[in-house]
Coordinates of C-alpha atoms in Angstrom, one line a residue:
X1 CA 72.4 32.7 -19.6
X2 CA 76.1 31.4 -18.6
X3 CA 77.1 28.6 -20.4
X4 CA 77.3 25.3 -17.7
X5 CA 80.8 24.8 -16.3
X6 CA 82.4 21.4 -17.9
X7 CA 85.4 19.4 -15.8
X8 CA 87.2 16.6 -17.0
X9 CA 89.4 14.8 -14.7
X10 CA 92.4 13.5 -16.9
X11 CA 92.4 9.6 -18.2
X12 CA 95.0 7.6 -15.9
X13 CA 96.0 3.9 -15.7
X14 CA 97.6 2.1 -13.1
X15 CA 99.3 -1.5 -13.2
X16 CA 96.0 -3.0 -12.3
X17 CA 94.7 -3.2 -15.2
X18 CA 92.1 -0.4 -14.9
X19 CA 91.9 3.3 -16.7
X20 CA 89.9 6.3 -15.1
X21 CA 88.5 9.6 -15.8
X22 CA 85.9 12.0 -14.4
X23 CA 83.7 14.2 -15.9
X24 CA 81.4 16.8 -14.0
X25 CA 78.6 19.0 -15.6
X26 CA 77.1 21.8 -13.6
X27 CA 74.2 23.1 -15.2
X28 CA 72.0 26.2 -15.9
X29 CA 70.2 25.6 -11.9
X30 CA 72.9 25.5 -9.3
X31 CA 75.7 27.8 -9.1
X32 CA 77.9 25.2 -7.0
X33 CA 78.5 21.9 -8.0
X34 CA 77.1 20.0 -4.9
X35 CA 78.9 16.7 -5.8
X36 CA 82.1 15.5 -5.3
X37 CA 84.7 12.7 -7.3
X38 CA 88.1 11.3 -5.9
X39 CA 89.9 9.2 -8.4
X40 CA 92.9 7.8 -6.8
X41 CA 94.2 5.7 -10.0
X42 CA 97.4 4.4 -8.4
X43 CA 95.7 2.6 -5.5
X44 CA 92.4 1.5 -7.3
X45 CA 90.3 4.0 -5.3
X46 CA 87.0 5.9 -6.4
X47 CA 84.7 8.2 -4.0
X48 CA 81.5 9.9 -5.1
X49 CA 79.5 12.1 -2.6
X50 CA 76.8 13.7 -3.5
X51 CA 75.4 16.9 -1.6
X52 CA 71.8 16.8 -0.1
X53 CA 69.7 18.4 -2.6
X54 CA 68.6 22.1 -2.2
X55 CA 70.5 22.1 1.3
X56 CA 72.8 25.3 2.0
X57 CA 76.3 23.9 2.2
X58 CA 75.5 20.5 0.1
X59 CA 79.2 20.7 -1.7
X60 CA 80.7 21.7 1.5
X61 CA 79.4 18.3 2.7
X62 CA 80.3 16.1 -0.5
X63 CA 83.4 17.3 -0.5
X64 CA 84.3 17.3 3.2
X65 CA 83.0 13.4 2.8
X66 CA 85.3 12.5 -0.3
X67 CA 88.4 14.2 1.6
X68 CA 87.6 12.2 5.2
X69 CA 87.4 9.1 3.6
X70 CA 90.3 9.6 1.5
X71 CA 92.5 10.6 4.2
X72 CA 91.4 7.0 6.3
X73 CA 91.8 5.0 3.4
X74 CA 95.5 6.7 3.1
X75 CA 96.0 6.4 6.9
X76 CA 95.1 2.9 6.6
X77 CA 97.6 1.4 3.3
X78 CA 101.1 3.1 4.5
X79 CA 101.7 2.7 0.7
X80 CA 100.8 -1.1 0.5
X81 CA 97.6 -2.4 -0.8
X82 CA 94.9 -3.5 1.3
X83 CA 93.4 -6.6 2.1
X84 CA 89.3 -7.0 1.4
X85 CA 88.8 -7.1 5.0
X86 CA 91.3 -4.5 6.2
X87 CA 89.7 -2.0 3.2
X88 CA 86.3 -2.6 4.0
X89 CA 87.3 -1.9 7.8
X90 CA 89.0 1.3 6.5
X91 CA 85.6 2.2 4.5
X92 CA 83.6 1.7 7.1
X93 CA 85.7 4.4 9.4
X94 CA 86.4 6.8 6.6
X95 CA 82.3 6.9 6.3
X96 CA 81.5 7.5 10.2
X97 CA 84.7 9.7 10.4
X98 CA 83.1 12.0 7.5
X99 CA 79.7 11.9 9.2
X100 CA 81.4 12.7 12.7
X101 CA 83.4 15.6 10.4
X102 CA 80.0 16.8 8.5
X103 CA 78.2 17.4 11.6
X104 CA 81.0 19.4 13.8
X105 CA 81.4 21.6 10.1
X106 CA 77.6 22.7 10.5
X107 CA 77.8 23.4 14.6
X108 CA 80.6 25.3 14.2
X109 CA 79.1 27.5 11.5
X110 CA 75.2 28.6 11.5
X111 CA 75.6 29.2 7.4
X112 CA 76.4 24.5 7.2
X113 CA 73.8 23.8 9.4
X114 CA 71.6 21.0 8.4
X115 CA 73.9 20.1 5.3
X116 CA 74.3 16.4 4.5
X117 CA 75.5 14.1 2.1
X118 CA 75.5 10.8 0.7
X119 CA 77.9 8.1 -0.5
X120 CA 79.7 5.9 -2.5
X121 CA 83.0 4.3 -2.7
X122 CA 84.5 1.5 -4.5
X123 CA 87.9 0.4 -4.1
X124 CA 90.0 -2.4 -5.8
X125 CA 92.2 -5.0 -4.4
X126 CA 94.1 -7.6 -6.7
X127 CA 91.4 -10.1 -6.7
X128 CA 88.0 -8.1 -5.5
X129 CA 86.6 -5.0 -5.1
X130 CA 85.0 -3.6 -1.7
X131 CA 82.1 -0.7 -1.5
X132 CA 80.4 1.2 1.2
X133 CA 78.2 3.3 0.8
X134 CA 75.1 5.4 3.0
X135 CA 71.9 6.8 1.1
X136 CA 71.0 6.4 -2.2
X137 CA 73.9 6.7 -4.5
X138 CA 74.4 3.6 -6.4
X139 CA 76.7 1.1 -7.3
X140 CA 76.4 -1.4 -10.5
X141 CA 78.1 -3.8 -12.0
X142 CA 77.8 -4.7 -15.9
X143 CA 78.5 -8.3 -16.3
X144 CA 78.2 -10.4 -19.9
X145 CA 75.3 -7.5 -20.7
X146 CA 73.5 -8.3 -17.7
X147 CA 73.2 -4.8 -15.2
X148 CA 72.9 -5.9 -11.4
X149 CA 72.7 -3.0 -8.4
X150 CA 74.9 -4.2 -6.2
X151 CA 73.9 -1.5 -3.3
X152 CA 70.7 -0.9 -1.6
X153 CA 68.9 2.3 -1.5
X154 CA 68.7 3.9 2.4
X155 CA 64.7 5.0 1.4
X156 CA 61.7 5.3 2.5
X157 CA 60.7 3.3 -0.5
X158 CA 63.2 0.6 -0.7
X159 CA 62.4 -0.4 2.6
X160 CA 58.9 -0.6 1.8
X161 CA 60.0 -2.6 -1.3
X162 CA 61.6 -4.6 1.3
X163 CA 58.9 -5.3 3.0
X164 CA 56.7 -6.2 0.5
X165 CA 54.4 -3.3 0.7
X166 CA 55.0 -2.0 -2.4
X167 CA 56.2 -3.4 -5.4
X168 CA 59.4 -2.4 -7.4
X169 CA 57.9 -1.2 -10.1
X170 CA 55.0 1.0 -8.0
X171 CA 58.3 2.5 -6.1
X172 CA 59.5 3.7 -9.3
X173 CA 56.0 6.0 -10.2
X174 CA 56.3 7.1 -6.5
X175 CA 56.8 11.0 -6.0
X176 CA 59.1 10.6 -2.6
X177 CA 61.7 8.8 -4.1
X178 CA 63.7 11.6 -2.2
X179 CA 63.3 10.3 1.1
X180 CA 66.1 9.2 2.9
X181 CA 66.5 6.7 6.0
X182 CA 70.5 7.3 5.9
X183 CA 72.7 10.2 5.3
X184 CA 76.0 11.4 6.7
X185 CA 76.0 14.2 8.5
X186 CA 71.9 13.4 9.8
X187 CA 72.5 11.6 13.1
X188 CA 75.3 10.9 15.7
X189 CA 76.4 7.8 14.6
X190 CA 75.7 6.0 10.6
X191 CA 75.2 2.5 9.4
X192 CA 77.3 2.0 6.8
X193 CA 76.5 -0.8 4.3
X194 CA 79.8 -2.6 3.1
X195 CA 80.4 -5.5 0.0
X196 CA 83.1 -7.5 -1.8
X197 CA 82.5 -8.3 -5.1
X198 CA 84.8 -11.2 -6.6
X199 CA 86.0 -9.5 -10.0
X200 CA 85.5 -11.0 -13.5
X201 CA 87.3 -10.8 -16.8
X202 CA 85.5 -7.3 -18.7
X203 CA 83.2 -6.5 -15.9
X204 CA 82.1 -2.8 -15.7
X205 CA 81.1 -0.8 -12.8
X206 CA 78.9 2.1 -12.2
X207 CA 79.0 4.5 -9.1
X208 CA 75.9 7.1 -9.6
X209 CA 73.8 9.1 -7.6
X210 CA 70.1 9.4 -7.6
X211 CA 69.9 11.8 -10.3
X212 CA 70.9 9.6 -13.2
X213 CA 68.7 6.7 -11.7
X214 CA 65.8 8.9 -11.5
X215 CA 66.3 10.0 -15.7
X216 CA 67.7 6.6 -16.7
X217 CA 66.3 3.0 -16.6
X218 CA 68.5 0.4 -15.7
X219 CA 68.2 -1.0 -19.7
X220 CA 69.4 2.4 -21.1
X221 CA 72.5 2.5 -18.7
X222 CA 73.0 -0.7 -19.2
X223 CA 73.0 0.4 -23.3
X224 CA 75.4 3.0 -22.4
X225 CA 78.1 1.2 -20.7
X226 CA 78.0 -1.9 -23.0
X227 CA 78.8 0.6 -25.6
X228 CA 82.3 0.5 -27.6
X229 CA 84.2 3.6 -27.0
X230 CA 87.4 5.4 -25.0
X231 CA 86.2 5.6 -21.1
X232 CA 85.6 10.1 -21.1
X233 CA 83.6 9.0 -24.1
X234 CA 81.4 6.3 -22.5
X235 CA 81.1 8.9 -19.6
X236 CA 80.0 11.6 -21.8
X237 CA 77.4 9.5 -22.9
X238 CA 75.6 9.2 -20.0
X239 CA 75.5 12.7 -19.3
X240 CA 74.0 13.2 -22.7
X241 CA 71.9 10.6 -22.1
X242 CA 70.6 12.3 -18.6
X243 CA 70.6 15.6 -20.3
X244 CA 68.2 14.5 -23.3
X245 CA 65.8 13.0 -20.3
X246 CA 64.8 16.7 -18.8
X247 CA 60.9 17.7 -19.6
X248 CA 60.7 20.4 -22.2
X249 CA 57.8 22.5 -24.0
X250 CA 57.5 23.1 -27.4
X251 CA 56.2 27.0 -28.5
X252 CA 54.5 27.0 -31.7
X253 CA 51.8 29.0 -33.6
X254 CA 50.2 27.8 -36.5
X255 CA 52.4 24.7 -36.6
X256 CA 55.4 26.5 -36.5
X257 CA 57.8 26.3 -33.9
X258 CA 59.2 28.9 -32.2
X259 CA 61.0 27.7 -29.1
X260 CA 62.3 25.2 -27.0
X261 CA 61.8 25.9 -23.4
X262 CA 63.6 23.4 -20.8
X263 CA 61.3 23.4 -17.4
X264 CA 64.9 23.7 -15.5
X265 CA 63.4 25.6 -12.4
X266 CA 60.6 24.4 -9.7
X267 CA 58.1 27.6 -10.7
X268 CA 58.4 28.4 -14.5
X269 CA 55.6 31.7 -15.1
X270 CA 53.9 32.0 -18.4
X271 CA 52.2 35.7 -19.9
X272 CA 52.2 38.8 -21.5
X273 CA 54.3 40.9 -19.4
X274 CA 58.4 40.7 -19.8
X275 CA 58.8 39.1 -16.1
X276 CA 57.2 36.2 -16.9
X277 CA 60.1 33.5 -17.7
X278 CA 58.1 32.5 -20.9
X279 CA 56.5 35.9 -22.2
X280 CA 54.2 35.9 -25.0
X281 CA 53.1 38.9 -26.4
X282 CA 50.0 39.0 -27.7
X283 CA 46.6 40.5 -26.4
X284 CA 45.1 37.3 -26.1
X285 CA 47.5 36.4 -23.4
X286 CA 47.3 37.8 -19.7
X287 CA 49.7 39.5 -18.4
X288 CA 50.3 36.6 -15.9
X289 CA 48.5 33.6 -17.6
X290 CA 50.0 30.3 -16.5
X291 CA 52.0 29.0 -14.1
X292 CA 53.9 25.4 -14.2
X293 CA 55.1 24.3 -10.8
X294 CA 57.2 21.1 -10.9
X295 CA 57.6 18.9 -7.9
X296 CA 60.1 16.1 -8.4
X297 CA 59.1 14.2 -11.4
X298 CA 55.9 15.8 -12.0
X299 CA 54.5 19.2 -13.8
X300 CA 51.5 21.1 -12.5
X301 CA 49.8 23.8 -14.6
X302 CA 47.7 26.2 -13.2
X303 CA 45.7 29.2 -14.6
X304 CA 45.9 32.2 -13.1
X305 CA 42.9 33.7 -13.3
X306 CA 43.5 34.5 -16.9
X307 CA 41.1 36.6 -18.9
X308 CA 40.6 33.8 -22.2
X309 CA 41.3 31.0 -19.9
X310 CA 44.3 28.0 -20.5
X311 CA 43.4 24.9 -21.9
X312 CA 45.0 21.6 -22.3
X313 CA 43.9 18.9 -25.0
X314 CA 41.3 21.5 -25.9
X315 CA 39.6 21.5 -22.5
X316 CA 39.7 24.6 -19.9
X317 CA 41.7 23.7 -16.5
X318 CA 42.5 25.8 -13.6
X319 CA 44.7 23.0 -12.4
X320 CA 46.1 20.3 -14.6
X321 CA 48.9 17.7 -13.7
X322 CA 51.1 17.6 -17.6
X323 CA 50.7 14.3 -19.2
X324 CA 53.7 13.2 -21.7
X325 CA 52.7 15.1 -25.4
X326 CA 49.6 16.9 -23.5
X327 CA 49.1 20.4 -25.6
X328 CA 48.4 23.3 -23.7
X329 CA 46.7 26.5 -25.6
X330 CA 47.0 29.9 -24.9
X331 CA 45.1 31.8 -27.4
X332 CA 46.7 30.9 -30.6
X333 CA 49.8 29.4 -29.5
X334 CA 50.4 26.2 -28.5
X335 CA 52.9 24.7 -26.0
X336 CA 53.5 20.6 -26.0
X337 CA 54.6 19.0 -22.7
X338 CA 57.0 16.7 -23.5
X339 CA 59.2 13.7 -21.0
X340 CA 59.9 11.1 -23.4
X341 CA 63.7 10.5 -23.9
X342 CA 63.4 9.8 -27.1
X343 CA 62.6 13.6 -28.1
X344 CA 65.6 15.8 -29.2
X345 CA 67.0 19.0 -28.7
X346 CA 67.2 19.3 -24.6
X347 CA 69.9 21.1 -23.2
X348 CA 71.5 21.2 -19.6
X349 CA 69.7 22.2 -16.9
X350 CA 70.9 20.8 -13.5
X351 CA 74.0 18.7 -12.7
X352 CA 75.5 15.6 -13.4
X353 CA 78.5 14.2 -12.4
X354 CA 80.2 11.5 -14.2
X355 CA 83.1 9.6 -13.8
X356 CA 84.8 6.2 -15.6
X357 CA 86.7 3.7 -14.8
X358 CA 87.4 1.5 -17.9
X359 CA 89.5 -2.1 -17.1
X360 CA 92.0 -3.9 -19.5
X361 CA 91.0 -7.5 -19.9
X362 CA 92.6 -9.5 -17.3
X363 CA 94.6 -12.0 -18.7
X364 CA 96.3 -9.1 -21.2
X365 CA 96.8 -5.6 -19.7
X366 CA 97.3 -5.1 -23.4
X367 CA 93.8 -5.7 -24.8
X368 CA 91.1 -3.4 -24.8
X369 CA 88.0 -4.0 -22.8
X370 CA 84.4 -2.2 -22.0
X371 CA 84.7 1.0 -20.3
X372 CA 82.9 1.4 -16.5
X373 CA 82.0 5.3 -16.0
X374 CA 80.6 6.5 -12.8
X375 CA 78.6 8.8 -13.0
X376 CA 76.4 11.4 -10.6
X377 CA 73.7 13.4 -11.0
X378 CA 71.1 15.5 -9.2
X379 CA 67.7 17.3 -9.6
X380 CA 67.4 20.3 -7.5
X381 CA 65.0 23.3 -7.4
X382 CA 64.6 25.9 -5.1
X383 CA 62.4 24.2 -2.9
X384 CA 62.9 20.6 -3.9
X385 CA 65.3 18.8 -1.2
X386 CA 66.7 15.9 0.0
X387 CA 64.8 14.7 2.6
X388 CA 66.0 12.2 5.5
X389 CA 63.5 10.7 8.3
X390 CA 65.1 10.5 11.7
X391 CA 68.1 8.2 12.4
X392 CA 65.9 5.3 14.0
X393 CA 62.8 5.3 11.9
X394 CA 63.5 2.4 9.5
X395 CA 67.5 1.4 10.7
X396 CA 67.3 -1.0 13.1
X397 CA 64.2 -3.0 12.5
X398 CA 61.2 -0.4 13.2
X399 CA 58.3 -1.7 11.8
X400 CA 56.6 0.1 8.6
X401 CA 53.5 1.2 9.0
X402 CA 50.3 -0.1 7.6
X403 CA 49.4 1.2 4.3
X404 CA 47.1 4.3 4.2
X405 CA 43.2 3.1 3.6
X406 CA 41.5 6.2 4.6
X407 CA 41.4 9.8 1.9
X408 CA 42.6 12.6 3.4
X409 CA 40.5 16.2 3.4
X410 CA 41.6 19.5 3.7
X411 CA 38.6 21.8 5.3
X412 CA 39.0 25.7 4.9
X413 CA 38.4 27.2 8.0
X414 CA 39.0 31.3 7.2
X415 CA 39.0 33.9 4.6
X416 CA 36.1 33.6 1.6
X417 CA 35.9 30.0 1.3
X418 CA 35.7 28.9 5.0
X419 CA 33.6 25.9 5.2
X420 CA 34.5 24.8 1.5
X421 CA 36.4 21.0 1.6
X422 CA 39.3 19.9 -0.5
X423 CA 39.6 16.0 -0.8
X424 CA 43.5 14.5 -1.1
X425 CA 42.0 12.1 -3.4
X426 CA 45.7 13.3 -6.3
X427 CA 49.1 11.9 -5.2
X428 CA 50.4 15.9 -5.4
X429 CA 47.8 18.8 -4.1
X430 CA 48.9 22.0 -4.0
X431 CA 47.9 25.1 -2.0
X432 CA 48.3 28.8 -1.5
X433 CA 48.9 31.6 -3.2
X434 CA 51.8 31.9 -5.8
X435 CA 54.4 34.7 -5.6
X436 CA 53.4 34.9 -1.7
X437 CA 53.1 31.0 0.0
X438 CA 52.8 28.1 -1.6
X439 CA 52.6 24.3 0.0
X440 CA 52.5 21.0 -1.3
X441 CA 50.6 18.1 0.4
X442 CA 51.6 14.8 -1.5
X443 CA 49.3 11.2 -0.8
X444 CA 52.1 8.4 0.1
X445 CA 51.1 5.0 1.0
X446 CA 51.5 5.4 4.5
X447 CA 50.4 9.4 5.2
X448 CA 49.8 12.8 3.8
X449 CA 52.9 14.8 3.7
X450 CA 53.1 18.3 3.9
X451 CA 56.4 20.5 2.2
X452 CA 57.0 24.1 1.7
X453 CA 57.1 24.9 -2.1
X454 CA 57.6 28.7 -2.3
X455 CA 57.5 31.6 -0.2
X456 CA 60.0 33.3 2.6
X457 CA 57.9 32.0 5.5
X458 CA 56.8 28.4 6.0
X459 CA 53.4 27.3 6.8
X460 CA 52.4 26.2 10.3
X461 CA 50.7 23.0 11.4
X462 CA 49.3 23.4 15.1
X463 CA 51.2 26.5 15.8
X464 CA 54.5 25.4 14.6
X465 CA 56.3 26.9 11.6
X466 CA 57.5 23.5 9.4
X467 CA 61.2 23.4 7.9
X468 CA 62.7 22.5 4.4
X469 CA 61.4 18.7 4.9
X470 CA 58.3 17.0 4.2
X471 CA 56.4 16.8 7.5
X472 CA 53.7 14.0 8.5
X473 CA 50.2 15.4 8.8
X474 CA 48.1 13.7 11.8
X475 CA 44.0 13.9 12.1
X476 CA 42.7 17.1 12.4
X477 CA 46.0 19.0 12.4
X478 CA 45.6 22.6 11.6
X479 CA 47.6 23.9 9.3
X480 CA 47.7 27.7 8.3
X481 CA 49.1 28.5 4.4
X482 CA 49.4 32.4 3.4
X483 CA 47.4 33.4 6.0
X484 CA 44.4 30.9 5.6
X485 CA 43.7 28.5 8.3
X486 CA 43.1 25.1 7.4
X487 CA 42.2 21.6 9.2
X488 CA 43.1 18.0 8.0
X489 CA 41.3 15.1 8.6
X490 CA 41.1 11.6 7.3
X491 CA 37.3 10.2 6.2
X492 CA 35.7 7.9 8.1

């Protein structure tokens, strides 16, 4: 296995009083980087885009974003500074200029098609600093140890946090974190969200994508940017940080341990056999044992028809969803499941992007002060994407919908278990037959969902073949999954 490609953008300063650096990590999972950092030290300007996960063309995207915007902002100074109102005019234009750009790239080539991005930019003036930003990279602000988020996630869930439907700390345990109601490159025309921030003495900022947000709570990164240290350092630590935050198992036999597995891919096989991406040989294990399929921040085991059966916490499963320090036994060997940060030992897996802007204190460009990284990362898989709901479905005032009060069924309707019924009672169900089709249907407060997982052809629902993203199952839709006709209904 390659070792994961490591850039550092050199440390600048400019007379403003701020230093900068970037740092970007691609990992074990991803042969591009999908993400994208402009540090313009001399004028005080910092993009991040970050490339719709698991989308062909996702760096081409981030990148054609950072250079748009760049460009309009450049367009825009003539060499002078800008005014708050003139830059946040100029942000706003370099944003629907790059989602104008992003969407002629992927007409005029079949191979872009589809690709998206989203957004973040902060740029400094001599008394404040101005964002925009579309989706659901982030922007912070560190002030006397206090962490504030400063930006507002496009999402599904935010605006239901919004709404009051769900609370903030429900929309954290949510599985669709992923679903976007903004995105350049997704519809004609983008709202684009702009602030000014009035600036303080020692204040740090934070430009992020959802990737460290999803692997860090705000108290850790709010840890890691307090912390004393040159600005790559500081940046460095949060990657670390987001690297040591990545699931893992634990092989032992006889309580000793024999290997550290990171689960860095979507479907990671367990058996016998050498193709298996953990192999254990021993008789007691089947050739194709166990199978663990993750799905955005959860782990599903499942048996596969195994001859001594799996078992986890010393009972048999055929299906099991991986609980922090759950143990899972394979004849004599043992494999702990673990999550928690506070384990050691996890290496890279995915991709995080990190970059730092550290200020002077402002009364004394000669003192030292805290450093402000910004920082991106991103989980991807295979089949795990981005996901962004059509252009008018939460933007401009739509209602949300109800919350969902009735369980969802799935009733077989072909093949050897016609007649049998499946109830949608787990947030995360999943169906067909590994190494051929494979779908997920996920239980979100307002609807079942329905999402390819694995497979070269994509299920049906009514006759029609479904695409990369998560698609809204209605009453009694019939919905066919490696050749096995299904219907869904919702109890009475």
């Amino acid at each position: 296995m390659s070792e994961p490609e490591v850039r550092l953008s050199p440390v600048t300063a400019n007379t403003s009083g701020f230093e900068y650096a970037g740092l970007s990590h691609v990992g074990h999972v991803r042969r591009r980087n999908e993400d994208a950092i402009c540090i313009d030290a001399d004028n005080g300007w910092l993009l991040l885009a970050d490339g719709m996960g698991g989308y062909q063309g996702g760096d081409v995207a981030s990148a054609l974003s950072v250079r748009t915007v760049l460009k309009c902002l450049q367009r825009g100074s003539h060499g002078d500074g800008l005014e708050a109102t003139a830059m946040a005019d100029a942000l706003r234009e370099g944003l629907n200029d790059a989602n104008e750009a992003i969407r002629q790239a992927g007409a005029a080539n079949a191979d872009l098609s589809g690709m998206g991005a989203t957004m973040v930019a902060a740029c400094l003036t001599k008394e404040c600093l101005v964002h925009a930003h579309v989706g659901d990279s982030r922007l912070y602000r560190l002030r006397d140890g206090t962490l504030e988020q400063l930006t507002s996630d496009h999402t599904v869930l935010q605006a239901q946090v919004d709404a009051g439907l769900i609370g903030p700390l429900e929309a954290m345990q949510m599985p669709s974190r992923g679903l976007l109601t903004r995105g350049l490159g997704v519809a004609p025309t983008v709202i684009v969200d702009v602030g000014v921030h009035e600036l303080a003495e020692k204040d740090c900022f934070l430009l992020c994508s959802d990737g460290l947000t999803d692997m860090l709570d705000a108290r850790e990164i709010a840890r890691l940017l307090g912390a004393p240290g040159a600005v790559d350092d500081v940046a460095q630590g949060l990657v670390d940080a987001w690297v040591q935050a990545m699931p893992k198992l634990i092989l032992s036999m006889d309580g000793l341990v024999l290997k550290e597995i990171v689960l860095d891919k979507e479907r990671t096989s367990i058996g016998r056999k050498q193709n298996n991406d953990i192999q254990i040989d021993n008789l007691a294990i089947s050739g194709h044992h166990a199978v663990i399929t993750c799905i955005l921040d959860d782990a599903f085991l499942e048996d596969q028809n195994s001859t001594n059966g799996t078992y986890v916490n010393g009972q048999p499963i055929k299906k099991h969803v991986l609980q922090n320090n759950d143990v899972v036994e394979l004849g004599k060997y043992r494999l702990k499941f673990l999550t928690d940060t506070s384990q050691p030992g996890l290496s890279a897996s995915e991709m995080v992007d990190t970059a730092a802007l550290k200020p002077f204190d402002m009364t004394s460009a000669a003192a030292a002060a805290e450093s402000v990284p910004v920082a991106s990362g991103a989980r991807d898989g295979s089949a795990i994407r981005t996901q962004v709901l059509p252009a008018d479905a939460l933007e401009h005032g739509a209602p949300v919908e109800p919350p969902l009060d009735r369980l969802g069924v799935i009733q077989v309707l072909s093949g050897a278990n016609a007649g049998r019924e499946l109830e949608l009672s787990k947030s995360l169900t999943t169906l067909g037959k590994p190494g051929r089709q494979v779908a997920v249907i996920t239980r979100r407060p307002h609807g079942y969902f329905i999402t390819h997982v694995e497979g070269a052809s994509f299920p049906t629902v009514n006759g029609r073949t479904l695409d990369a993203q998560a698609h809204r199952l209605g009453d009694h839709d019939i919905v066919e999954i490696a050749g096995v006709k299904m219907e869904f209904f919702l109890k009475t």
